[in-house]
XYZ file of C-alpha atoms in Angstrom:
572
model
C -6.584 46.139 9.481
C -9.236 46.631 12.185
C -12.705 46.503 10.733
C -14.776 49.458 11.962
C -18.135 50.596 10.718
C -17.451 52.219 7.373
C -18.229 51.993 3.685
C -19.898 48.810 2.540
C -17.101 48.265 0.019
C -14.634 47.881 2.909
C -16.690 45.063 4.387
C -17.051 43.343 1.037
C -13.332 43.660 0.415
C -12.565 42.212 3.848
C -15.006 39.328 3.336
C -13.538 38.540 -0.060
C -10.013 38.313 1.361
C -11.109 36.456 4.516
C -13.269 33.832 2.814
C -10.633 33.122 0.180
C -8.119 32.667 2.958
C -10.389 30.247 4.820
C -11.085 28.287 1.629
C -7.332 27.917 1.152
C -7.079 25.499 4.093
C -6.314 21.922 3.029
C -7.070 20.198 6.342
C -9.007 20.860 9.525
C -6.297 22.627 11.515
C -5.229 24.739 8.551
C -8.826 25.803 7.848
C -9.375 26.928 11.441
C -5.966 28.597 11.570
C -6.917 30.646 8.505
C -10.185 31.616 10.222
C -8.309 32.818 13.316
C -5.836 34.790 11.250
C -8.616 36.338 9.195
C -10.768 37.234 12.228
C -8.164 38.457 14.740
C -7.498 41.360 14.952
C -9.153 42.543 11.740
C -12.702 41.774 12.859
C -12.487 40.808 16.546
C -10.014 40.879 19.405
C -10.549 37.272 20.469
C -12.010 34.104 19.027
C -13.072 30.853 20.725
C -13.722 27.791 18.522
C -15.607 24.670 19.586
C -16.035 21.665 17.267
C -18.560 18.848 17.241
C -16.976 15.766 18.801
C -16.700 13.593 16.857
C -17.034 15.568 13.653
C -19.822 14.040 11.541
C -18.993 12.431 8.195
C -21.407 12.131 5.280
C -25.110 12.884 5.264
C -26.345 10.442 7.888
C -27.720 12.046 11.021
C -26.610 10.666 14.365
C -29.051 10.025 17.195
C -26.322 10.745 19.763
C -26.537 14.091 21.602
C -24.408 16.965 20.332
C -21.105 17.360 22.163
C -18.804 20.342 21.574
C -15.074 20.193 22.264
C -12.941 23.317 22.677
C -10.543 23.393 19.737
C -8.628 26.666 19.945
C -8.559 30.226 21.261
C -6.810 33.240 19.810
C -6.605 36.898 20.910
C -5.097 40.190 19.864
C -1.844 41.031 21.721
C -3.258 44.206 23.270
C -6.284 42.469 24.826
C -6.496 42.851 28.612
C -9.945 41.459 29.502
C -9.674 38.365 31.693
C -11.564 36.104 29.314
C -9.332 37.188 26.468
C -6.104 36.296 28.218
C -4.068 33.289 26.974
C -5.793 29.952 27.472
C -3.585 28.897 30.373
C -4.903 31.837 32.386
C -8.585 30.961 32.222
C -8.665 27.345 33.226
C -12.313 27.653 34.200
C -13.397 27.705 30.542
C -15.384 24.574 29.729
C -13.460 22.394 27.247
C -16.247 19.871 26.645
C -19.832 21.045 26.328
C -22.988 18.988 25.984
C -25.767 21.508 25.275
C -28.836 21.144 27.441
C -31.684 19.598 25.479
C -34.145 22.375 24.506
C -31.723 24.898 26.084
C -30.773 28.209 24.509
C -27.492 26.905 23.071
C -29.171 23.849 21.540
C -31.797 26.068 19.882
C -29.092 28.403 18.617
C -27.178 25.512 17.065
C -30.350 24.118 15.486
C -31.245 27.505 13.986
C -27.738 27.914 12.556
C -27.871 31.725 12.749
C -25.412 33.965 14.658
C -26.611 35.958 17.682
C -25.311 38.934 19.678
C -24.156 38.410 23.211
C -26.760 40.865 24.523
C -29.711 39.148 22.850
C -32.633 37.988 24.990
C -31.939 34.819 26.974
C -28.468 34.415 25.391
C -26.733 34.351 28.772
C -27.195 30.610 29.411
C -25.799 29.815 25.959
C -22.712 31.965 26.639
C -22.265 30.327 30.043
C -22.519 26.832 28.524
C -19.874 27.612 25.908
C -17.447 29.730 27.906
C -17.940 28.250 31.357
C -19.449 29.506 34.617
C -16.812 32.242 34.887
C -18.370 33.966 31.883
C -21.425 34.789 34.021
C -19.384 36.760 36.596
C -19.754 40.547 36.399
C -17.036 42.233 34.372
C -15.772 39.021 32.812
C -17.182 39.685 29.352
C -16.760 43.034 27.584
C -19.844 45.257 28.091
C -22.368 46.073 25.371
C -22.735 44.375 22.012
C -19.173 43.050 21.835
C -19.817 39.278 21.594
C -21.214 37.157 18.749
C -21.968 33.426 18.844
C -21.922 32.023 15.305
C -22.805 28.315 14.790
C -20.734 26.391 12.251
C -23.536 24.756 10.331
C -22.762 22.325 7.501
C -25.188 20.949 4.946
C -26.735 18.444 7.316
C -24.855 18.754 10.599
C -23.718 21.176 13.253
C -19.935 21.284 12.929
C -19.280 23.538 15.940
C -19.431 27.173 17.077
C -17.332 30.320 16.898
C -17.423 33.023 19.602
C -16.115 36.443 18.539
C -15.342 39.153 21.104
C -14.205 42.786 21.049
C -12.434 44.619 23.855
C -14.185 47.487 25.657
C -12.145 50.183 23.897
C -13.333 49.085 20.479
C -16.635 49.887 18.773
C -19.517 47.494 19.308
C -20.669 44.986 16.713
C -23.357 46.224 14.315
C -26.034 44.482 12.284
C -23.659 44.442 9.322
C -21.022 42.799 11.502
C -23.507 40.051 12.294
C -23.755 39.368 8.555
C -19.970 39.326 8.308
C -19.791 36.806 11.184
C -22.429 34.702 9.446
C -20.355 34.602 6.250
C -17.185 33.723 8.140
C -19.009 30.906 9.950
C -20.607 29.596 6.753
C -17.321 29.427 4.828
C -15.572 27.897 7.823
C -18.255 25.220 8.188
C -17.869 24.365 4.495
C -14.094 24.182 4.948
C -14.420 21.969 8.031
C -16.849 19.659 6.254
C -14.534 19.494 3.237
C -11.548 18.731 5.464
C -13.457 15.964 7.283
C -14.563 14.359 4.019
C -11.078 14.794 2.562
C -9.521 13.089 5.577
C -12.130 10.312 5.551
C -11.611 9.580 1.864
C -7.845 9.683 2.352
C -8.139 7.181 5.206
C -10.348 4.876 3.132
C -8.011 5.170 0.149
C -4.919 4.476 2.242
C -6.605 1.490 3.870
C -7.665 0.199 0.456
C -4.160 0.623 -0.906
C -2.421 -1.068 2.020
C -4.969 -3.896 2.125
C -4.281 -4.732 -1.503
C -0.509 -4.834 -1.033
C 1.149 -8.042 0.253
C 0.904 -8.318 4.024
C 4.232 -10.168 3.966
C 6.705 -11.483 1.414
C 7.288 -15.207 0.837
C 10.580 -16.801 1.858
C 11.535 -18.901 -1.181
C 14.703 -20.949 -1.157
C 17.569 -19.280 -2.982
C 16.467 -15.642 -2.810
C 16.154 -12.936 -0.139
C 13.382 -10.352 -0.469
C 12.685 -6.916 1.022
C 10.165 -4.241 0.103
C 8.909 -0.784 0.961
C 5.763 1.178 0.139
C 5.528 4.938 0.743
C 2.290 6.801 -0.027
C 2.381 10.289 -1.498
C 2.882 13.084 1.021
C -0.697 14.210 0.394
C -2.485 11.124 1.614
C -5.614 11.669 -0.454
C -3.413 11.386 -3.529
C -3.394 7.615 -3.198
C -2.060 5.895 -6.274
C -2.039 2.482 -7.860
C 1.539 1.371 -7.134
C 2.025 -2.281 -6.194
C 4.619 -5.005 -5.912
C 4.453 -8.751 -5.467
C 6.605 -11.853 -5.111
C 4.979 -15.160 -6.075
C 6.567 -18.616 -5.622
C 6.479 -20.729 -8.784
C 7.093 -24.432 -9.429
C 10.722 -25.523 -9.307
C 11.657 -23.086 -6.532
C 11.456 -20.201 -8.976
C 9.918 -16.902 -7.931
C 8.062 -14.230 -9.912
C 8.971 -10.641 -9.019
C 6.467 -7.972 -10.052
C 6.142 -4.220 -9.711
C 3.418 -2.114 -11.337
C 1.780 1.290 -11.343
C -1.759 2.253 -12.366
C -1.836 5.765 -13.817
C -3.652 8.393 -11.751
C -4.210 9.141 -8.083
C -7.611 8.192 -6.741
C -9.535 5.437 -5.035
C -10.364 4.167 -8.524
C -6.649 3.804 -9.260
C -6.192 1.813 -6.061
C -9.188 -0.398 -6.907
C -7.915 -1.047 -10.447
C -4.523 -1.855 -8.972
C -6.132 -4.504 -6.780
C -7.840 -6.086 -9.770
C -4.670 -6.105 -11.875
C -2.662 -7.592 -9.027
C -5.235 -10.380 -8.671
C -5.060 -11.053 -12.421
C -1.251 -11.220 -12.282
C -1.408 -13.689 -9.398
C -3.791 -15.886 -11.387
C -1.595 -15.740 -14.494
C 1.507 -16.489 -12.429
C -0.227 -19.646 -11.190
C -0.337 -20.840 -14.812
C 3.478 -20.578 -14.908
C 3.537 -18.583 -18.135
C 6.664 -16.779 -19.365
C 6.756 -13.029 -18.568
C 5.767 -11.783 -22.021
C 2.673 -14.012 -22.046
C 1.679 -12.809 -18.571
C 1.852 -9.197 -19.771
C -0.068 -10.067 -22.941
C -2.968 -11.607 -21.006
C -2.821 -8.821 -18.404
C -3.160 -6.293 -21.221
C -6.218 -8.113 -22.557
C -7.872 -8.192 -19.132
C -7.055 -4.532 -18.453
C -8.901 -3.528 -21.628
C -11.977 -5.334 -20.339
C -11.819 -3.183 -17.200
C -12.142 -0.054 -19.352
C -10.147 1.874 -21.930
C -9.342 4.654 -19.459
C -7.189 2.456 -17.214
C -3.499 2.449 -18.144
C -0.779 0.793 -16.098
C 2.891 -0.047 -16.341
C 4.281 -3.360 -15.168
C 7.586 -5.199 -14.979
C 7.445 -8.984 -14.562
C 10.550 -11.075 -13.861
C 11.141 -14.753 -13.034
C 14.237 -15.872 -11.156
C 15.378 -19.502 -11.333
C 17.745 -20.274 -8.439
C 18.821 -23.567 -9.993
C 19.878 -22.279 -13.414
C 20.854 -18.868 -11.957
C 18.958 -17.136 -14.743
C 16.559 -14.194 -14.822
C 13.721 -13.903 -17.360
C 12.076 -10.496 -17.676
C 9.469 -8.563 -19.693
C 8.514 -4.902 -19.409
C 5.269 -3.036 -20.163
C 6.246 0.638 -20.189
C 7.762 0.545 -16.692
C 11.011 2.174 -15.489
C 13.882 -0.296 -15.965
C 15.145 -2.569 -13.218
C 18.645 -2.098 -11.852
C 20.958 -5.041 -11.199
C 23.637 -4.681 -8.514
C 26.388 -7.248 -8.975
C 28.466 -8.766 -6.156
C 31.513 -6.728 -7.205
C 29.548 -3.498 -6.614
C 28.870 -2.692 -10.276
C 25.296 -1.506 -10.908
C 23.658 -1.931 -14.298
C 20.375 -0.620 -15.711
C 18.649 -3.561 -17.431
C 17.526 -2.379 -20.834
C 14.764 -4.908 -21.464
C 12.462 -3.953 -24.377
C 10.029 -1.565 -22.631
C 6.897 -2.345 -24.655
C 3.778 -0.221 -24.247
C 1.797 0.221 -21.024
C -0.866 -2.271 -20.003
C -4.278 -1.287 -21.365
C -3.081 0.141 -24.680
C -3.900 -3.074 -26.536
C -2.422 -4.790 -29.568
C 1.132 -4.655 -28.189
C 3.749 -7.385 -28.567
C 5.779 -7.965 -25.414
C 9.179 -9.626 -25.369
C 10.959 -11.656 -22.692
C 14.717 -11.371 -22.319
C 16.920 -13.816 -20.410
C 20.103 -12.929 -18.570
C 22.455 -14.478 -16.023
C 21.767 -13.831 -12.330
C 24.896 -14.941 -10.444
C 24.872 -15.667 -6.738
C 25.032 -12.456 -4.689
C 23.387 -10.296 -7.362
C 20.653 -7.895 -6.202
C 17.691 -6.884 -8.355
C 15.984 -3.549 -7.614
C 12.435 -2.997 -8.899
C 10.574 0.268 -8.221
C 7.848 2.618 -9.431
C 8.422 6.011 -11.028
C 7.737 7.889 -7.791
C 11.274 6.928 -6.712
C 13.065 8.351 -9.764
C 10.743 11.032 -11.132
C 9.537 14.342 -9.681
C 8.681 17.845 -10.830
C 12.389 18.688 -10.937
C 13.876 15.353 -12.054
C 13.033 13.390 -15.210
C 12.933 9.595 -15.245
C 16.251 9.160 -17.076
C 18.117 11.354 -14.626
C 16.441 9.652 -11.668
C 17.306 6.149 -12.902
C 20.940 7.148 -13.356
C 20.942 8.615 -9.831
C 19.604 5.296 -8.514
C 22.282 3.348 -10.392
C 25.026 5.635 -9.083
C 23.725 5.355 -5.538
C 23.574 1.552 -5.700
C 27.109 1.467 -7.006
C 28.245 3.358 -3.906
C 26.509 0.896 -1.554
C 28.785 0.096 1.406
C 30.349 -3.340 1.484
C 31.048 -5.333 4.641
C 34.008 -7.482 3.732
C 32.895 -9.239 0.565
C 29.183 -8.805 1.279
C 26.873 -5.963 0.407
C 24.711 -4.420 3.118
C 21.498 -6.247 4.012
C 18.425 -5.760 1.864
C 16.530 -3.981 4.638
C 19.343 -1.447 5.059
C 19.623 -1.161 1.292
C 15.911 -0.259 0.983
C 16.254 2.364 3.697
C 19.354 3.848 2.060
C 17.636 4.036 -1.342
C 14.608 5.874 0.057
C 16.723 8.198 2.181
C 18.859 9.156 -0.816
C 16.258 9.412 -3.570
C 13.036 10.248 -1.688
C 14.091 12.233 1.387
C 11.362 14.893 1.418
C 7.684 15.391 0.518
C 6.560 13.200 -2.386
C 4.068 13.932 -5.152
C 3.703 10.244 -6.009
C 3.574 6.866 -4.306
C 6.684 4.697 -4.209
C 6.771 0.908 -4.366
C 10.184 -0.719 -3.957
C 11.011 -4.436 -4.218
C 14.539 -5.797 -3.852
C 15.700 -9.387 -4.357
C 19.142 -10.799 -3.598
C 19.853 -14.001 -5.529
C 21.539 -16.724 -3.497
C 20.947 -19.563 -5.939
C 20.567 -23.235 -5.249
C 23.593 -25.355 -4.222
C 24.482 -27.674 -7.147
C 25.012 -30.603 -4.789
C 21.371 -30.297 -3.655
C 19.908 -30.831 -7.140
C 19.397 -33.985 -9.183
C 18.184 -33.369 -12.762
C 17.634 -35.832 -15.622
C 15.882 -36.015 -19.002
C 14.318 -39.411 -19.642
C 12.867 -40.861 -22.842
C 9.265 -42.043 -22.391
C 9.201 -45.840 -22.703
C 8.040 -48.768 -20.501
C 11.383 -49.000 -18.656
C 11.551 -45.300 -17.727
C 9.930 -45.762 -14.313
C 12.599 -48.297 -13.299
C 15.349 -45.978 -14.503
C 13.817 -43.129 -12.468
C 13.745 -45.320 -9.344
C 17.453 -46.174 -9.694
C 18.450 -42.536 -10.179
C 16.359 -41.525 -7.177
C 17.878 -44.230 -4.982
C 21.432 -43.203 -5.934
C 20.852 -39.501 -5.146
C 19.012 -40.077 -1.870
C 21.826 -42.315 -0.612
C 24.376 -39.649 -1.525
C 22.306 -37.127 0.453
C 22.025 -39.437 3.442
C 18.229 -39.731 3.119
C 17.983 -43.511 3.314
C 14.910 -43.184 5.542
C 12.987 -41.741 2.562
C 14.137 -44.311 -0.023
C 11.097 -46.594 -0.097
C 8.397 -43.907 -0.070
C 10.210 -41.673 -2.575
C 10.931 -44.516 -5.008
C 7.283 -45.565 -4.896
C 5.951 -42.059 -5.542
C 8.530 -41.325 -8.263
C 7.566 -44.570 -9.987
C 3.854 -43.698 -9.937
C 4.291 -40.103 -11.167
C 6.808 -41.041 -13.893
C 4.575 -43.891 -15.082
C 1.695 -41.444 -15.445
C 3.901 -38.997 -17.374
C 5.199 -41.695 -19.738
C 1.608 -42.686 -20.546
C 0.819 -39.273 -22.071
C 4.200 -37.775 -23.042
C 5.316 -37.556 -26.662
C 8.740 -36.054 -25.846
C 11.379 -36.724 -23.167
C 10.220 -36.078 -19.632
C 12.332 -34.476 -16.890
C 12.855 -35.667 -13.337
C 14.224 -33.263 -10.784
C 14.982 -33.795 -7.082
C 15.620 -30.809 -4.824
C 16.900 -30.904 -1.261
C 16.201 -27.881 0.940
C 14.379 -28.042 4.258
C 12.166 -30.569 2.435
C 12.738 -33.149 -0.278
C 10.931 -32.082 -3.450
C 10.396 -34.160 -6.564
C 9.201 -32.693 -9.900
C 8.246 -34.617 -13.033
C 7.630 -32.539 -16.171
C 6.145 -33.711 -19.464
C 4.682 -32.106 -22.591
C 1.059 -33.232 -22.039
C -1.333 -30.534 -20.776
C -3.606 -33.178 -19.187
C -3.337 -32.711 -15.418
C -3.741 -35.977 -13.451
C -6.623 -36.244 -11.018
C -7.402 -38.728 -8.297
C -10.204 -41.106 -9.267
C -11.880 -44.038 -7.593
C -10.366 -47.302 -8.845
C -12.591 -50.332 -9.132
C -11.691 -53.729 -7.549
C -10.594 -55.142 -10.907
C -8.703 -52.066 -12.164
C -4.939 -52.416 -12.504
C -4.331 -48.628 -12.369
C -5.885 -45.557 -10.845
C -4.344 -45.862 -7.402
C -1.069 -43.988 -7.973
C -2.226 -40.554 -6.891
C -3.913 -42.014 -3.823
C -0.501 -43.356 -2.769
C 1.129 -39.971 -3.439
C -1.617 -38.227 -1.505
C -1.107 -40.536 1.486
C 2.707 -40.586 1.515
C 3.607 -36.979 0.580
C 3.473 -34.008 2.894
C 2.212 -31.926 -0.066
C 1.694 -32.552 -3.756
C 0.202 -30.806 -6.757
C 0.116 -30.395 -10.507
C 0.617 -27.179 -12.493
C -0.015 -26.543 -16.174
C 2.907 -24.980 -18.020
C 2.936 -23.145 -21.328
C 4.107 -26.419 -22.901
C 2.861 -29.257 -20.737
C 2.667 -29.709 -16.979
C 4.686 -30.459 -13.873
C 3.585 -32.862 -11.148
C 5.407 -32.456 -7.846
C 5.405 -33.761 -4.304
C 7.288 -32.899 -1.122
C 8.362 -34.889 1.920
C 9.591 -33.723 5.296
C 13.283 -34.513 5.817
C 13.800 -36.438 9.089
C 15.886 -34.660 11.698
C 19.104 -36.423 12.596
C 19.157 -37.112 16.365
C 22.109 -35.546 18.188
C 25.035 -37.786 18.977
C 24.879 -39.175 22.503
C 28.497 -39.762 23.519
C 29.466 -41.905 26.479
């Protein structure tokens, strides 16, 4: 509806509709598109929009000179004036403008008030914005048919809007100048909101991605793959996370969690909870104890922070899976024969509720089995409840293509899951962690329980020698026997129950000695007359790596050695 001079109620009605339309924009381009649609042709026949480059963020004022970049031009279809032709037909228009210091355009921007195109000394400002061609006779419509309206935010110039009317239309009036001022004001607010919205979204996304694992570990006996998809509206960053943490004995902890809410606070809380879980995992606690301590720590962060979490431990030697759940969607287990099963571990209450008893359940995890952990964004939406979504995931996994006797790779599996269950715009973040269990070859493990008595160290040396010879590692016999003897002797000194000795052969030779004493051995300086105190110095010198980890019932001391490469056969 063309806006001509008429009753004041018509102008107010137009402004109400136009400003609500501009405020509807969710990002920069949408805000300016709504301005163009509201202004042309209802108020003007053409509009030219320049924006500050770069657009300022926050309240700090920049000392750099103002630079305006042409953003967009729109015109009414019936316009015939040269300047109002499509953009491709007026290539002389200046796309990048740096207002002359103390010039008319700079003063206009500083004042923040719109001005008519026939105002005193306005010509240079028009020429700066629209290019030298705008100064040629007959280029601009005659009379009061041009308005320059600065886009002025709270603390910054955001840009300018030029509004033009064709010669056959009535000139702008004083009331129209007020209308242009309102359009510019609401647009500047929308632009500033969009800039801040985009900045916060960028910060939130960066925060979220920084707190997620940069890469997954490569533990022996398990393959891992993961995906993280933010919500379609980037500012709606959530607190979804996943993790895979190597544990003593070649086990691996598999974690997925979700902090309730969508904000930078949720992402920050997620980072703190993930750090707590990593610390608790280092103590090698069973899953239910990890969730118990995580719940205690979450309450210290504040009663308003609720999260769900699923914590599982896979042992590639025993081929077992230990799992506890704190209000999280259930994991799905895909077996080698293609059967998919929803694991109904006791769900417990979410982290942060307090006073909740969590329970660990143990189950077999045969070679070739795939575990799928995820957050609710994968299985829940406005149209699909969690139960229906979980069943859809199970059904989809069960239809996973097989190549011979092998399922598709984990990377392809992740892509197929997301393509099937999250193909379009998402209201929530999605974290996905998959693990395929390969297990540990039985012939690469030596495992014994030994009673703690003075002859145990000798028994451990004999067992070690026998296994290393069977594995063809004669080159490591002397050093391994010596280190096993020292570590077992230390364990026997403090143990009250049988100790365990375990040798593992992968790309390295690993030895683990477990006892029921929580006292972790430390290197100390032995005096000249001391008979003991030198064992750990020998381990430290001979082993490639070594360490000691407290367990829920005792400790494990381990060391690793590099396996020598066998030289290739040189035939004659």
